[in-house]
mmCIF file of C-alpha atoms in Angstrom:
data_model
loop_
_atom_site.group_PDB
_atom_site.id
_atom_site.type_symbol
_atom_site.label_atom_id
_atom_site.label_comp_id
_atom_site.label_asym_id
_atom_site.label_seq_id
_atom_site.Cartn_x
_atom_site.Cartn_y
_atom_site.Cartn_z
ATOM 1 C CA UNK D 1 -20.418 -87.315 17.567
ATOM 2 C CA UNK D 2 -23.454 -85.212 18.540
ATOM 3 C CA UNK D 3 -24.304 -82.287 16.106
ATOM 4 C CA UNK D 4 -26.463 -79.621 16.703
ATOM 5 C CA UNK D 5 -27.071 -76.788 14.104
ATOM 6 C CA UNK D 6 -28.435 -73.908 16.140
ATOM 7 C CA UNK D 7 -31.062 -71.690 15.040
ATOM 8 C CA UNK D 8 -30.184 -67.881 14.867
ATOM 9 C CA UNK D 9 -31.882 -66.354 17.623
ATOM 10 C CA UNK D 10 -32.646 -62.823 18.166
ATOM 11 C CA UNK D 11 -32.314 -62.756 22.216
ATOM 12 C CA UNK D 12 -30.765 -59.895 23.877
ATOM 13 C CA UNK D 13 -32.091 -61.179 27.183
ATOM 14 C CA UNK D 14 -29.877 -64.351 26.532
ATOM 15 C CA UNK D 15 -26.688 -62.227 25.309
ATOM 16 C CA UNK D 16 -26.898 -59.943 28.547
ATOM 17 C CA UNK D 17 -27.617 -62.790 31.153
ATOM 18 C CA UNK D 18 -24.014 -63.416 31.984
ATOM 19 C CA UNK D 19 -22.807 -59.791 33.209
ATOM 20 C CA UNK D 20 -21.621 -58.167 29.852
ATOM 21 C CA UNK D 21 -19.624 -55.159 30.708
ATOM 22 C CA UNK D 22 -20.999 -51.652 29.395
ATOM 23 C CA UNK D 23 -17.516 -50.902 28.582
ATOM 24 C CA UNK D 24 -16.526 -53.641 26.380
ATOM 25 C CA UNK D 25 -16.533 -53.185 22.647
ATOM 26 C CA UNK D 26 -15.697 -55.080 19.761
ATOM 27 C CA UNK D 27 -13.848 -53.760 16.731
ATOM 28 C CA UNK D 28 -14.657 -55.508 13.331
ATOM 29 C CA UNK D 29 -12.818 -55.151 10.504
ATOM 30 C CA UNK D 30 -14.744 -54.716 7.276
ATOM 31 C CA UNK D 31 -12.310 -55.700 4.264
ATOM 32 C CA UNK D 32 -14.406 -54.707 1.422
ATOM 33 C CA UNK D 33 -15.619 -51.853 2.854
ATOM 34 C CA UNK D 34 -12.182 -49.973 4.489
ATOM 35 C CA UNK D 35 -13.912 -49.759 7.649
ATOM 36 C CA UNK D 36 -14.386 -50.773 11.539
ATOM 37 C CA UNK D 37 -17.424 -51.709 12.990
ATOM 38 C CA UNK D 38 -17.608 -50.663 16.249
ATOM 39 C CA UNK D 39 -19.974 -52.917 18.425
ATOM 40 C CA UNK D 40 -21.125 -52.107 21.979
ATOM 41 C CA UNK D 41 -21.263 -55.413 23.774
ATOM 42 C CA UNK D 42 -24.056 -54.591 26.075
ATOM 43 C CA UNK D 43 -26.516 -52.950 23.483
ATOM 44 C CA UNK D 44 -25.445 -55.368 20.951
ATOM 45 C CA UNK D 45 -25.527 -52.579 18.065
ATOM 46 C CA UNK D 46 -22.975 -51.056 16.214
ATOM 47 C CA UNK D 47 -22.364 -47.486 17.289
ATOM 48 C CA UNK D 48 -19.727 -46.193 15.370
ATOM 49 C CA UNK D 49 -17.822 -46.968 11.729
ATOM 50 C CA UNK D 50 -14.314 -45.974 11.361
ATOM 51 C CA UNK D 51 -12.874 -45.333 8.129
ATOM 52 C CA UNK D 52 -9.835 -47.299 7.625
ATOM 53 C CA UNK D 53 -7.975 -47.657 4.110
ATOM 54 C CA UNK D 54 -5.713 -50.387 2.833
ATOM 55 C CA UNK D 55 -8.127 -53.202 3.435
ATOM 56 C CA UNK D 56 -8.304 -53.654 6.965
ATOM 57 C CA UNK D 57 -7.886 -57.353 8.019
ATOM 58 C CA UNK D 58 -6.217 -57.827 11.460
ATOM 59 C CA UNK D 59 -6.975 -56.703 15.032
ATOM 60 C CA UNK D 60 -5.001 -56.080 18.145
ATOM 61 C CA UNK D 61 -5.687 -54.687 21.516
ATOM 62 C CA UNK D 62 -3.614 -52.630 23.665
ATOM 63 C CA UNK D 63 -6.024 -52.566 26.962
ATOM 64 C CA UNK D 64 -3.073 -50.537 28.785
ATOM 65 C CA UNK D 65 -3.286 -47.562 26.517
ATOM 66 C CA UNK D 66 -6.729 -47.921 25.350
ATOM 67 C CA UNK D 67 -5.653 -48.516 21.497
ATOM 68 C CA UNK D 68 -6.561 -51.039 18.711
ATOM 69 C CA UNK D 69 -4.225 -51.760 15.990
ATOM 70 C CA UNK D 70 -5.588 -52.569 12.539
ATOM 71 C CA UNK D 71 -3.534 -54.026 9.902
ATOM 72 C CA UNK D 72 -3.977 -52.951 6.550
ATOM 73 C CA UNK D 73 -2.486 -55.195 3.811
ATOM 74 C CA UNK D 74 -2.947 -53.162 0.991
ATOM 75 C CA UNK D 75 -1.700 -49.846 3.034
ATOM 76 C CA UNK D 76 1.393 -51.833 3.762
ATOM 77 C CA UNK D 77 1.004 -51.164 7.680
ATOM 78 C CA UNK D 78 -1.846 -50.801 10.397
ATOM 79 C CA UNK D 79 -3.616 -48.111 11.616
ATOM 80 C CA UNK D 80 -4.031 -46.913 15.277
ATOM 81 C CA UNK D 81 -7.336 -46.116 17.057
ATOM 82 C CA UNK D 82 -8.456 -44.638 20.099
ATOM 83 C CA UNK D 83 -10.623 -47.412 21.788
ATOM 84 C CA UNK D 84 -12.441 -45.022 24.303
ATOM 85 C CA UNK D 85 -13.049 -41.866 21.667
ATOM 86 C CA UNK D 86 -13.494 -44.305 18.382
ATOM 87 C CA UNK D 87 -11.311 -41.996 16.477
ATOM 88 C CA UNK D 88 -8.351 -42.901 14.445
ATOM 89 C CA UNK D 89 -4.862 -41.558 16.043
ATOM 90 C CA UNK D 90 -2.594 -42.403 13.368
ATOM 91 C CA UNK D 91 -0.980 -44.910 10.622
ATOM 92 C CA UNK D 92 2.396 -46.766 10.552
ATOM 93 C CA UNK D 93 3.917 -47.948 7.571
ATOM 94 C CA UNK D 94 5.635 -51.275 7.722
ATOM 95 C CA UNK D 95 5.912 -52.538 4.003
ATOM 96 C CA UNK D 96 4.868 -55.399 2.217
ATOM 97 C CA UNK D 97 1.599 -56.798 3.295
ATOM 98 C CA UNK D 98 0.537 -56.808 7.001
ATOM 99 C CA UNK D 99 -2.105 -59.176 7.974
ATOM 100 C CA UNK D 100 -1.368 -60.865 11.557
ATOM 101 C CA UNK D 101 -1.229 -58.289 14.231
ATOM 102 C CA UNK D 102 -0.564 -58.683 18.424
ATOM 103 C CA UNK D 103 0.504 -56.579 20.989
ATOM 104 C CA UNK D 104 2.107 -57.448 24.089
ATOM 105 C CA UNK D 105 0.694 -58.179 27.522
ATOM 106 C CA UNK D 106 2.061 -54.871 29.016
ATOM 107 C CA UNK D 107 1.136 -52.392 26.211
ATOM 108 C CA UNK D 108 4.752 -51.774 25.237
ATOM 109 C CA UNK D 109 4.798 -53.605 21.948
ATOM 110 C CA UNK D 110 3.139 -53.939 18.791
ATOM 111 C CA UNK D 111 4.023 -57.094 16.536
ATOM 112 C CA UNK D 112 2.967 -56.977 12.856
ATOM 113 C CA UNK D 113 3.611 -60.044 10.258
ATOM 114 C CA UNK D 114 4.574 -59.286 6.775
ATOM 115 C CA UNK D 115 2.951 -62.078 4.867
ATOM 116 C CA UNK D 116 5.372 -61.461 1.742
ATOM 117 C CA UNK D 117 8.643 -60.728 3.446
ATOM 118 C CA UNK D 118 8.379 -63.491 5.885
ATOM 119 C CA UNK D 119 9.213 -61.248 8.810
ATOM 120 C CA UNK D 120 7.540 -59.913 11.920
ATOM 121 C CA UNK D 121 8.111 -56.355 12.683
ATOM 122 C CA UNK D 122 8.349 -55.199 16.695
ATOM 123 C CA UNK D 123 7.257 -51.328 17.128
ATOM 124 C CA UNK D 124 7.296 -49.649 20.252
ATOM 125 C CA UNK D 125 3.975 -48.291 21.394
ATOM 126 C CA UNK D 126 5.214 -44.968 22.569
ATOM 127 C CA UNK D 127 5.987 -43.183 19.502
ATOM 128 C CA UNK D 128 5.675 -46.511 17.006
ATOM 129 C CA UNK D 129 9.651 -46.306 16.178
ATOM 130 C CA UNK D 130 10.614 -49.654 14.556
ATOM 131 C CA UNK D 131 12.617 -51.637 17.047
ATOM 132 C CA UNK D 132 13.579 -54.597 15.126
ATOM 133 C CA UNK D 133 12.522 -57.328 12.327
ATOM 134 C CA UNK D 134 12.337 -60.538 12.927
ATOM 135 C CA UNK D 135 12.939 -63.097 10.117
ATOM 136 C CA UNK D 136 10.137 -66.238 10.635
ATOM 137 C CA UNK D 137 8.828 -68.847 8.110
ATOM 138 C CA UNK D 138 6.885 -68.228 4.932
ATOM 139 C CA UNK D 139 3.803 -66.379 4.832
ATOM 140 C CA UNK D 140 3.375 -65.529 9.029
ATOM 141 C CA UNK D 141 -0.213 -64.951 9.431
ATOM 142 C CA UNK D 142 -1.551 -65.526 13.191
ATOM 143 C CA UNK D 143 0.376 -64.465 16.283
ATOM 144 C CA UNK D 144 -0.523 -64.690 20.102
ATOM 145 C CA UNK D 145 1.437 -63.606 23.322
ATOM 146 C CA UNK D 146 1.866 -66.029 26.300
ATOM 147 C CA UNK D 147 -0.064 -64.650 29.324
ATOM 148 C CA UNK D 148 3.356 -64.224 31.158
ATOM 149 C CA UNK D 149 4.688 -61.921 28.357
ATOM 150 C CA UNK D 150 7.734 -64.402 27.613
ATOM 151 C CA UNK D 151 6.630 -65.637 24.245
ATOM 152 C CA UNK D 152 5.416 -64.392 21.089
ATOM 153 C CA UNK D 153 3.966 -67.470 18.721
ATOM 154 C CA UNK D 154 3.839 -67.112 15.088
ATOM 155 C CA UNK D 155 1.893 -69.179 12.438
ATOM 156 C CA UNK D 156 3.714 -69.642 9.398
ATOM 157 C CA UNK D 157 1.525 -70.529 7.068
ATOM 158 C CA UNK D 158 3.085 -71.761 3.700
ATOM 159 C CA UNK D 159 5.690 -73.647 6.160
ATOM 160 C CA UNK D 160 3.363 -75.465 8.019
ATOM 161 C CA UNK D 161 5.152 -74.293 11.387
ATOM 162 C CA UNK D 162 4.617 -72.364 14.524
ATOM 163 C CA UNK D 163 7.499 -70.422 15.459
ATOM 164 C CA UNK D 164 8.262 -69.275 19.242
ATOM 165 C CA UNK D 165 10.087 -65.842 19.750
ATOM 166 C CA UNK D 166 11.644 -65.353 22.797
ATOM 167 C CA UNK D 167 10.514 -61.572 24.164
ATOM 168 C CA UNK D 168 13.601 -60.669 26.029
ATOM 169 C CA UNK D 169 15.691 -61.133 23.447
ATOM 170 C CA UNK D 170 13.630 -61.045 20.231
ATOM 171 C CA UNK D 171 14.939 -64.102 18.738
ATOM 172 C CA UNK D 172 13.631 -67.449 17.631
ATOM 173 C CA UNK D 173 13.976 -69.989 20.328
ATOM 174 C CA UNK D 174 11.851 -72.899 18.438
ATOM 175 C CA UNK D 175 9.876 -73.638 15.298
ATOM 176 C CA UNK D 176 7.700 -76.688 14.845
ATOM 177 C CA UNK D 177 5.649 -78.502 12.113
ATOM 178 C CA UNK D 178 1.766 -78.609 12.660
ATOM 179 C CA UNK D 179 -1.176 -79.173 10.102
ATOM 180 C CA UNK D 180 -0.955 -77.804 6.657
ATOM 181 C CA UNK D 181 -1.358 -74.179 6.474
ATOM 182 C CA UNK D 182 -1.854 -73.034 10.203
ATOM 183 C CA UNK D 183 -3.579 -69.521 10.414
ATOM 184 C CA UNK D 184 -5.344 -68.157 13.439
ATOM 185 C CA UNK D 185 -3.626 -69.327 16.970
ATOM 186 C CA UNK D 186 -4.595 -69.336 20.312
ATOM 187 C CA UNK D 187 -2.998 -69.749 23.897
ATOM 188 C CA UNK D 188 -4.676 -70.395 27.104
ATOM 189 C CA UNK D 189 -5.028 -68.159 30.155
ATOM 190 C CA UNK D 190 -2.179 -70.469 31.910
ATOM 191 C CA UNK D 191 0.266 -70.406 29.144
ATOM 192 C CA UNK D 192 0.269 -73.939 28.796
ATOM 193 C CA UNK D 193 -1.411 -75.034 25.570
ATOM 194 C CA UNK D 194 -1.199 -73.419 22.143
ATOM 195 C CA UNK D 195 -4.004 -74.130 19.589
ATOM 196 C CA UNK D 196 -3.329 -73.716 15.789
ATOM 197 C CA UNK D 197 -6.161 -73.935 13.340
ATOM 198 C CA UNK D 198 -4.963 -75.486 10.157
ATOM 199 C CA UNK D 199 -6.685 -74.527 6.996
ATOM 200 C CA UNK D 200 -5.864 -77.168 4.368
ATOM 201 C CA UNK D 201 -5.558 -80.284 6.830
ATOM 202 C CA UNK D 202 -9.222 -79.468 8.513
ATOM 203 C CA UNK D 203 -7.708 -79.907 12.122
ATOM 204 C CA UNK D 204 -6.690 -78.237 14.876
ATOM 205 C CA UNK D 205 -2.950 -78.718 16.455
ATOM 206 C CA UNK D 206 -2.639 -78.990 19.850
ATOM 207 C CA UNK D 207 1.068 -77.830 21.319
ATOM 208 C CA UNK D 208 2.727 -77.508 24.898
ATOM 209 C CA UNK D 209 3.083 -73.716 25.039
ATOM 210 C CA UNK D 210 6.703 -74.218 26.379
ATOM 211 C CA UNK D 211 8.368 -76.841 24.594
ATOM 212 C CA UNK D 212 6.108 -76.480 21.458
ATOM 213 C CA UNK D 213 5.842 -80.483 21.617
ATOM 214 C CA UNK D 214 3.167 -81.763 20.042
ATOM 215 C CA UNK D 215 0.111 -82.929 21.999
ATOM 216 C CA UNK D 216 -3.036 -84.041 20.026
ATOM 217 C CA UNK D 217 -4.751 -83.456 16.530
ATOM 218 C CA UNK D 218 -8.327 -82.656 16.231
ATOM 219 C CA UNK D 219 -10.458 -82.998 13.382
ATOM 220 C CA UNK D 220 -12.668 -79.966 12.524
ATOM 221 C CA UNK D 221 -14.869 -78.701 9.834
ATOM 222 C CA UNK D 222 -13.613 -77.459 6.282
ATOM 223 C CA UNK D 223 -10.817 -74.798 6.276
ATOM 224 C CA UNK D 224 -10.644 -74.033 9.853
ATOM 225 C CA UNK D 225 -9.636 -70.227 10.093
ATOM 226 C CA UNK D 226 -9.570 -69.036 13.839
ATOM 227 C CA UNK D 227 -9.707 -70.241 17.371
ATOM 228 C CA UNK D 228 -10.998 -69.073 20.600
ATOM 229 C CA UNK D 229 -11.282 -70.526 24.115
ATOM 230 C CA UNK D 230 -14.150 -69.775 26.636
ATOM 231 C CA UNK D 231 -15.547 -70.923 30.163
ATOM 232 C CA UNK D 232 -12.065 -70.887 31.701
ATOM 233 C CA UNK D 233 -10.560 -72.508 28.472
ATOM 234 C CA UNK D 234 -12.515 -75.666 29.012
ATOM 235 C CA UNK D 235 -14.147 -75.340 25.446
ATOM 236 C CA UNK D 236 -12.138 -74.105 22.233
ATOM 237 C CA UNK D 237 -14.109 -72.841 19.329
ATOM 238 C CA UNK D 238 -13.044 -73.052 15.884
ATOM 239 C CA UNK D 239 -14.579 -71.107 12.723
ATOM 240 C CA UNK D 240 -14.883 -73.533 9.763
ATOM 241 C CA UNK D 241 -14.951 -71.029 6.850
ATOM 242 C CA UNK D 242 -16.471 -73.662 4.124
ATOM 243 C CA UNK D 243 -18.950 -75.333 6.262
ATOM 244 C CA UNK D 244 -20.622 -72.061 8.016
ATOM 245 C CA UNK D 245 -20.079 -73.390 11.327
ATOM 246 C CA UNK D 246 -17.980 -73.213 14.612
ATOM 247 C CA UNK D 247 -16.756 -76.425 15.790
ATOM 248 C CA UNK D 248 -16.792 -76.816 19.655
ATOM 249 C CA UNK D 249 -13.963 -78.799 21.328
ATOM 250 C CA UNK D 250 -13.535 -80.268 24.816
ATOM 251 C CA UNK D 251 -9.907 -79.263 25.955
ATOM 252 C CA UNK D 252 -9.789 -82.107 28.138
ATOM 253 C CA UNK D 253 -10.724 -85.211 26.149
ATOM 254 C CA UNK D 254 -9.599 -82.996 22.709
ATOM 255 C CA UNK D 255 -12.823 -84.138 20.967
ATOM 256 C CA UNK D 256 -15.083 -82.322 19.010
ATOM 257 C CA UNK D 257 -18.314 -82.471 20.960
ATOM 258 C CA UNK D 258 -20.410 -79.946 19.042
ATOM 259 C CA UNK D 259 -21.136 -77.753 15.995
ATOM 260 C CA UNK D 260 -22.721 -74.484 15.789
ATOM 261 C CA UNK D 261 -24.074 -72.930 12.727
ATOM 262 C CA UNK D 262 -23.339 -69.552 12.065
ATOM 263 C CA UNK D 263 -23.455 -66.940 8.854
ATOM 264 C CA UNK D 264 -21.656 -67.838 5.712
ATOM 265 C CA UNK D 265 -17.800 -67.852 5.673
ATOM 266 C CA UNK D 266 -16.921 -67.617 9.501
ATOM 267 C CA UNK D 267 -13.580 -65.993 10.110
ATOM 268 C CA UNK D 268 -12.302 -64.161 12.980
ATOM 269 C CA UNK D 269 -13.435 -65.318 16.343
ATOM 270 C CA UNK D 270 -12.931 -63.641 19.849
ATOM 271 C CA UNK D 271 -14.136 -64.220 23.422
ATOM 272 C CA UNK D 272 -15.843 -61.543 25.433
ATOM 273 C CA UNK D 273 -14.504 -60.770 28.873
ATOM 274 C CA UNK D 274 -17.148 -62.158 30.659
ATOM 275 C CA UNK D 275 -15.603 -65.881 29.027
ATOM 276 C CA UNK D 276 -19.132 -66.791 27.951
ATOM 277 C CA UNK D 277 -20.416 -65.271 24.669
ATOM 278 C CA UNK D 278 -17.901 -65.688 21.759
ATOM 279 C CA UNK D 279 -18.203 -63.361 18.530
ATOM 280 C CA UNK D 280 -17.874 -64.858 14.977
ATOM 281 C CA UNK D 281 -17.000 -62.780 11.974
ATOM 282 C CA UNK D 282 -18.818 -63.839 8.817
ATOM 283 C CA UNK D 283 -17.123 -62.804 5.905
ATOM 284 C CA UNK D 284 -19.738 -63.401 3.242
ATOM 285 C CA UNK D 285 -22.888 -62.423 5.321
ATOM 286 C CA UNK D 286 -21.539 -59.125 6.718
ATOM 287 C CA UNK D 287 -22.309 -59.509 10.114
ATOM 288 C CA UNK D 288 -21.421 -61.037 13.548
ATOM 289 C CA UNK D 289 -22.865 -63.921 15.297
ATOM 290 C CA UNK D 290 -22.713 -64.304 19.297
ATOM 291 C CA UNK D 291 -22.894 -67.863 20.694
ATOM 292 C CA UNK D 292 -23.557 -68.754 24.143
ATOM 293 C CA UNK D 293 -20.605 -70.943 25.193
ATOM 294 C CA UNK D 294 -22.834 -72.309 27.668
ATOM 295 C CA UNK D 295 -25.865 -72.975 25.873
ATOM 296 C CA UNK D 296 -23.761 -73.503 22.401
ATOM 297 C CA UNK D 297 -26.747 -71.442 20.956
ATOM 298 C CA UNK D 298 -26.053 -68.486 18.709
ATOM 299 C CA UNK D 299 -28.166 -65.591 20.918
ATOM 300 C CA UNK D 300 -27.570 -62.785 18.484
ATOM 301 C CA UNK D 301 -26.686 -61.679 15.090
ATOM 302 C CA UNK D 302 -25.037 -58.272 14.585
ATOM 303 C CA UNK D 303 -25.162 -56.484 11.139
ATOM 304 C CA UNK D 304 -21.602 -55.041 10.321
ATOM 305 C CA UNK D 305 -20.112 -53.808 6.909
ATOM 306 C CA UNK D 306 -19.154 -55.673 3.771
ATOM 307 C CA UNK D 307 -16.435 -58.410 3.974
ATOM 308 C CA UNK D 308 -16.316 -58.908 8.126
ATOM 309 C CA UNK D 309 -12.847 -60.573 9.143
ATOM 310 C CA UNK D 310 -11.803 -59.486 12.559
ATOM 311 C CA UNK D 311 -8.765 -61.473 12.684
ATOM 312 C CA UNK D 312 -7.149 -61.571 15.743
ATOM 313 C CA UNK D 313 -8.440 -60.805 19.680
ATOM 314 C CA UNK D 314 -10.740 -58.040 18.625
ATOM 315 C CA UNK D 315 -12.860 -57.551 22.046
ATOM 316 C CA UNK D 316 -11.637 -54.773 24.413
ATOM 317 C CA UNK D 317 -12.228 -54.375 27.840
#
């Protein structure tokens, strides 16, 4: 295995070379600051800091309604932000400790995982009325929705499993075991493969996204936290918290092909709409690293707030 520890290079030219949209913004939760840093991905600068109480952690996007949902584990719910005006619209009470959060592909529903109640609560996005609470596995965390809007996937950390929820019925269709303590998950753009970062077993489980059949187990770094795909799903990027690195995996061979050094304690990771620039939130360094997926080098480091986590999909178009 070839390991490349890339130097931190401040290069705006490199970050902009792939046609970054002026409208794209990254929403980075700063848990210790009780705030959200908004990065303009064209200027590569923080353009606004929004106060969000309750130790904000998770991020979900509603591209249709131009909204961002921020989970607040100590606030017992989530905040609703306007992604264009960069203002806080309202807060919604869930109860327990909300962490994982995601929205459906139509922008009609938002799903909130309750770490202590072992459940996922479904809200509509019209007036944020509660639709249903679904019991899942122990300590649900990462969630994602299939591209066809048919399935919601939930990582059950303490149960070492992934649940598949049928969104037409809001019932569990299937649950399967993965590695130890799954946390961040991602599904590819075709809805064929699901990837789970398993914190305690230092690996990634690859599942068939329809059947949840296990296809592969990939060894990565220490305490992998979250995953993101880039370059037409050809590469998987995995944040390794205890190594301060990001593993790069070839999704055809299921082999780790490179390791990129980033900031201290990398956690949240998300790919820009250009499908090339990968953003990594570094918890201990209070910043965001930007990786060029073609060169596998860090092309910029952006200062944010204290305790940057950004757990979920956090770059709005």
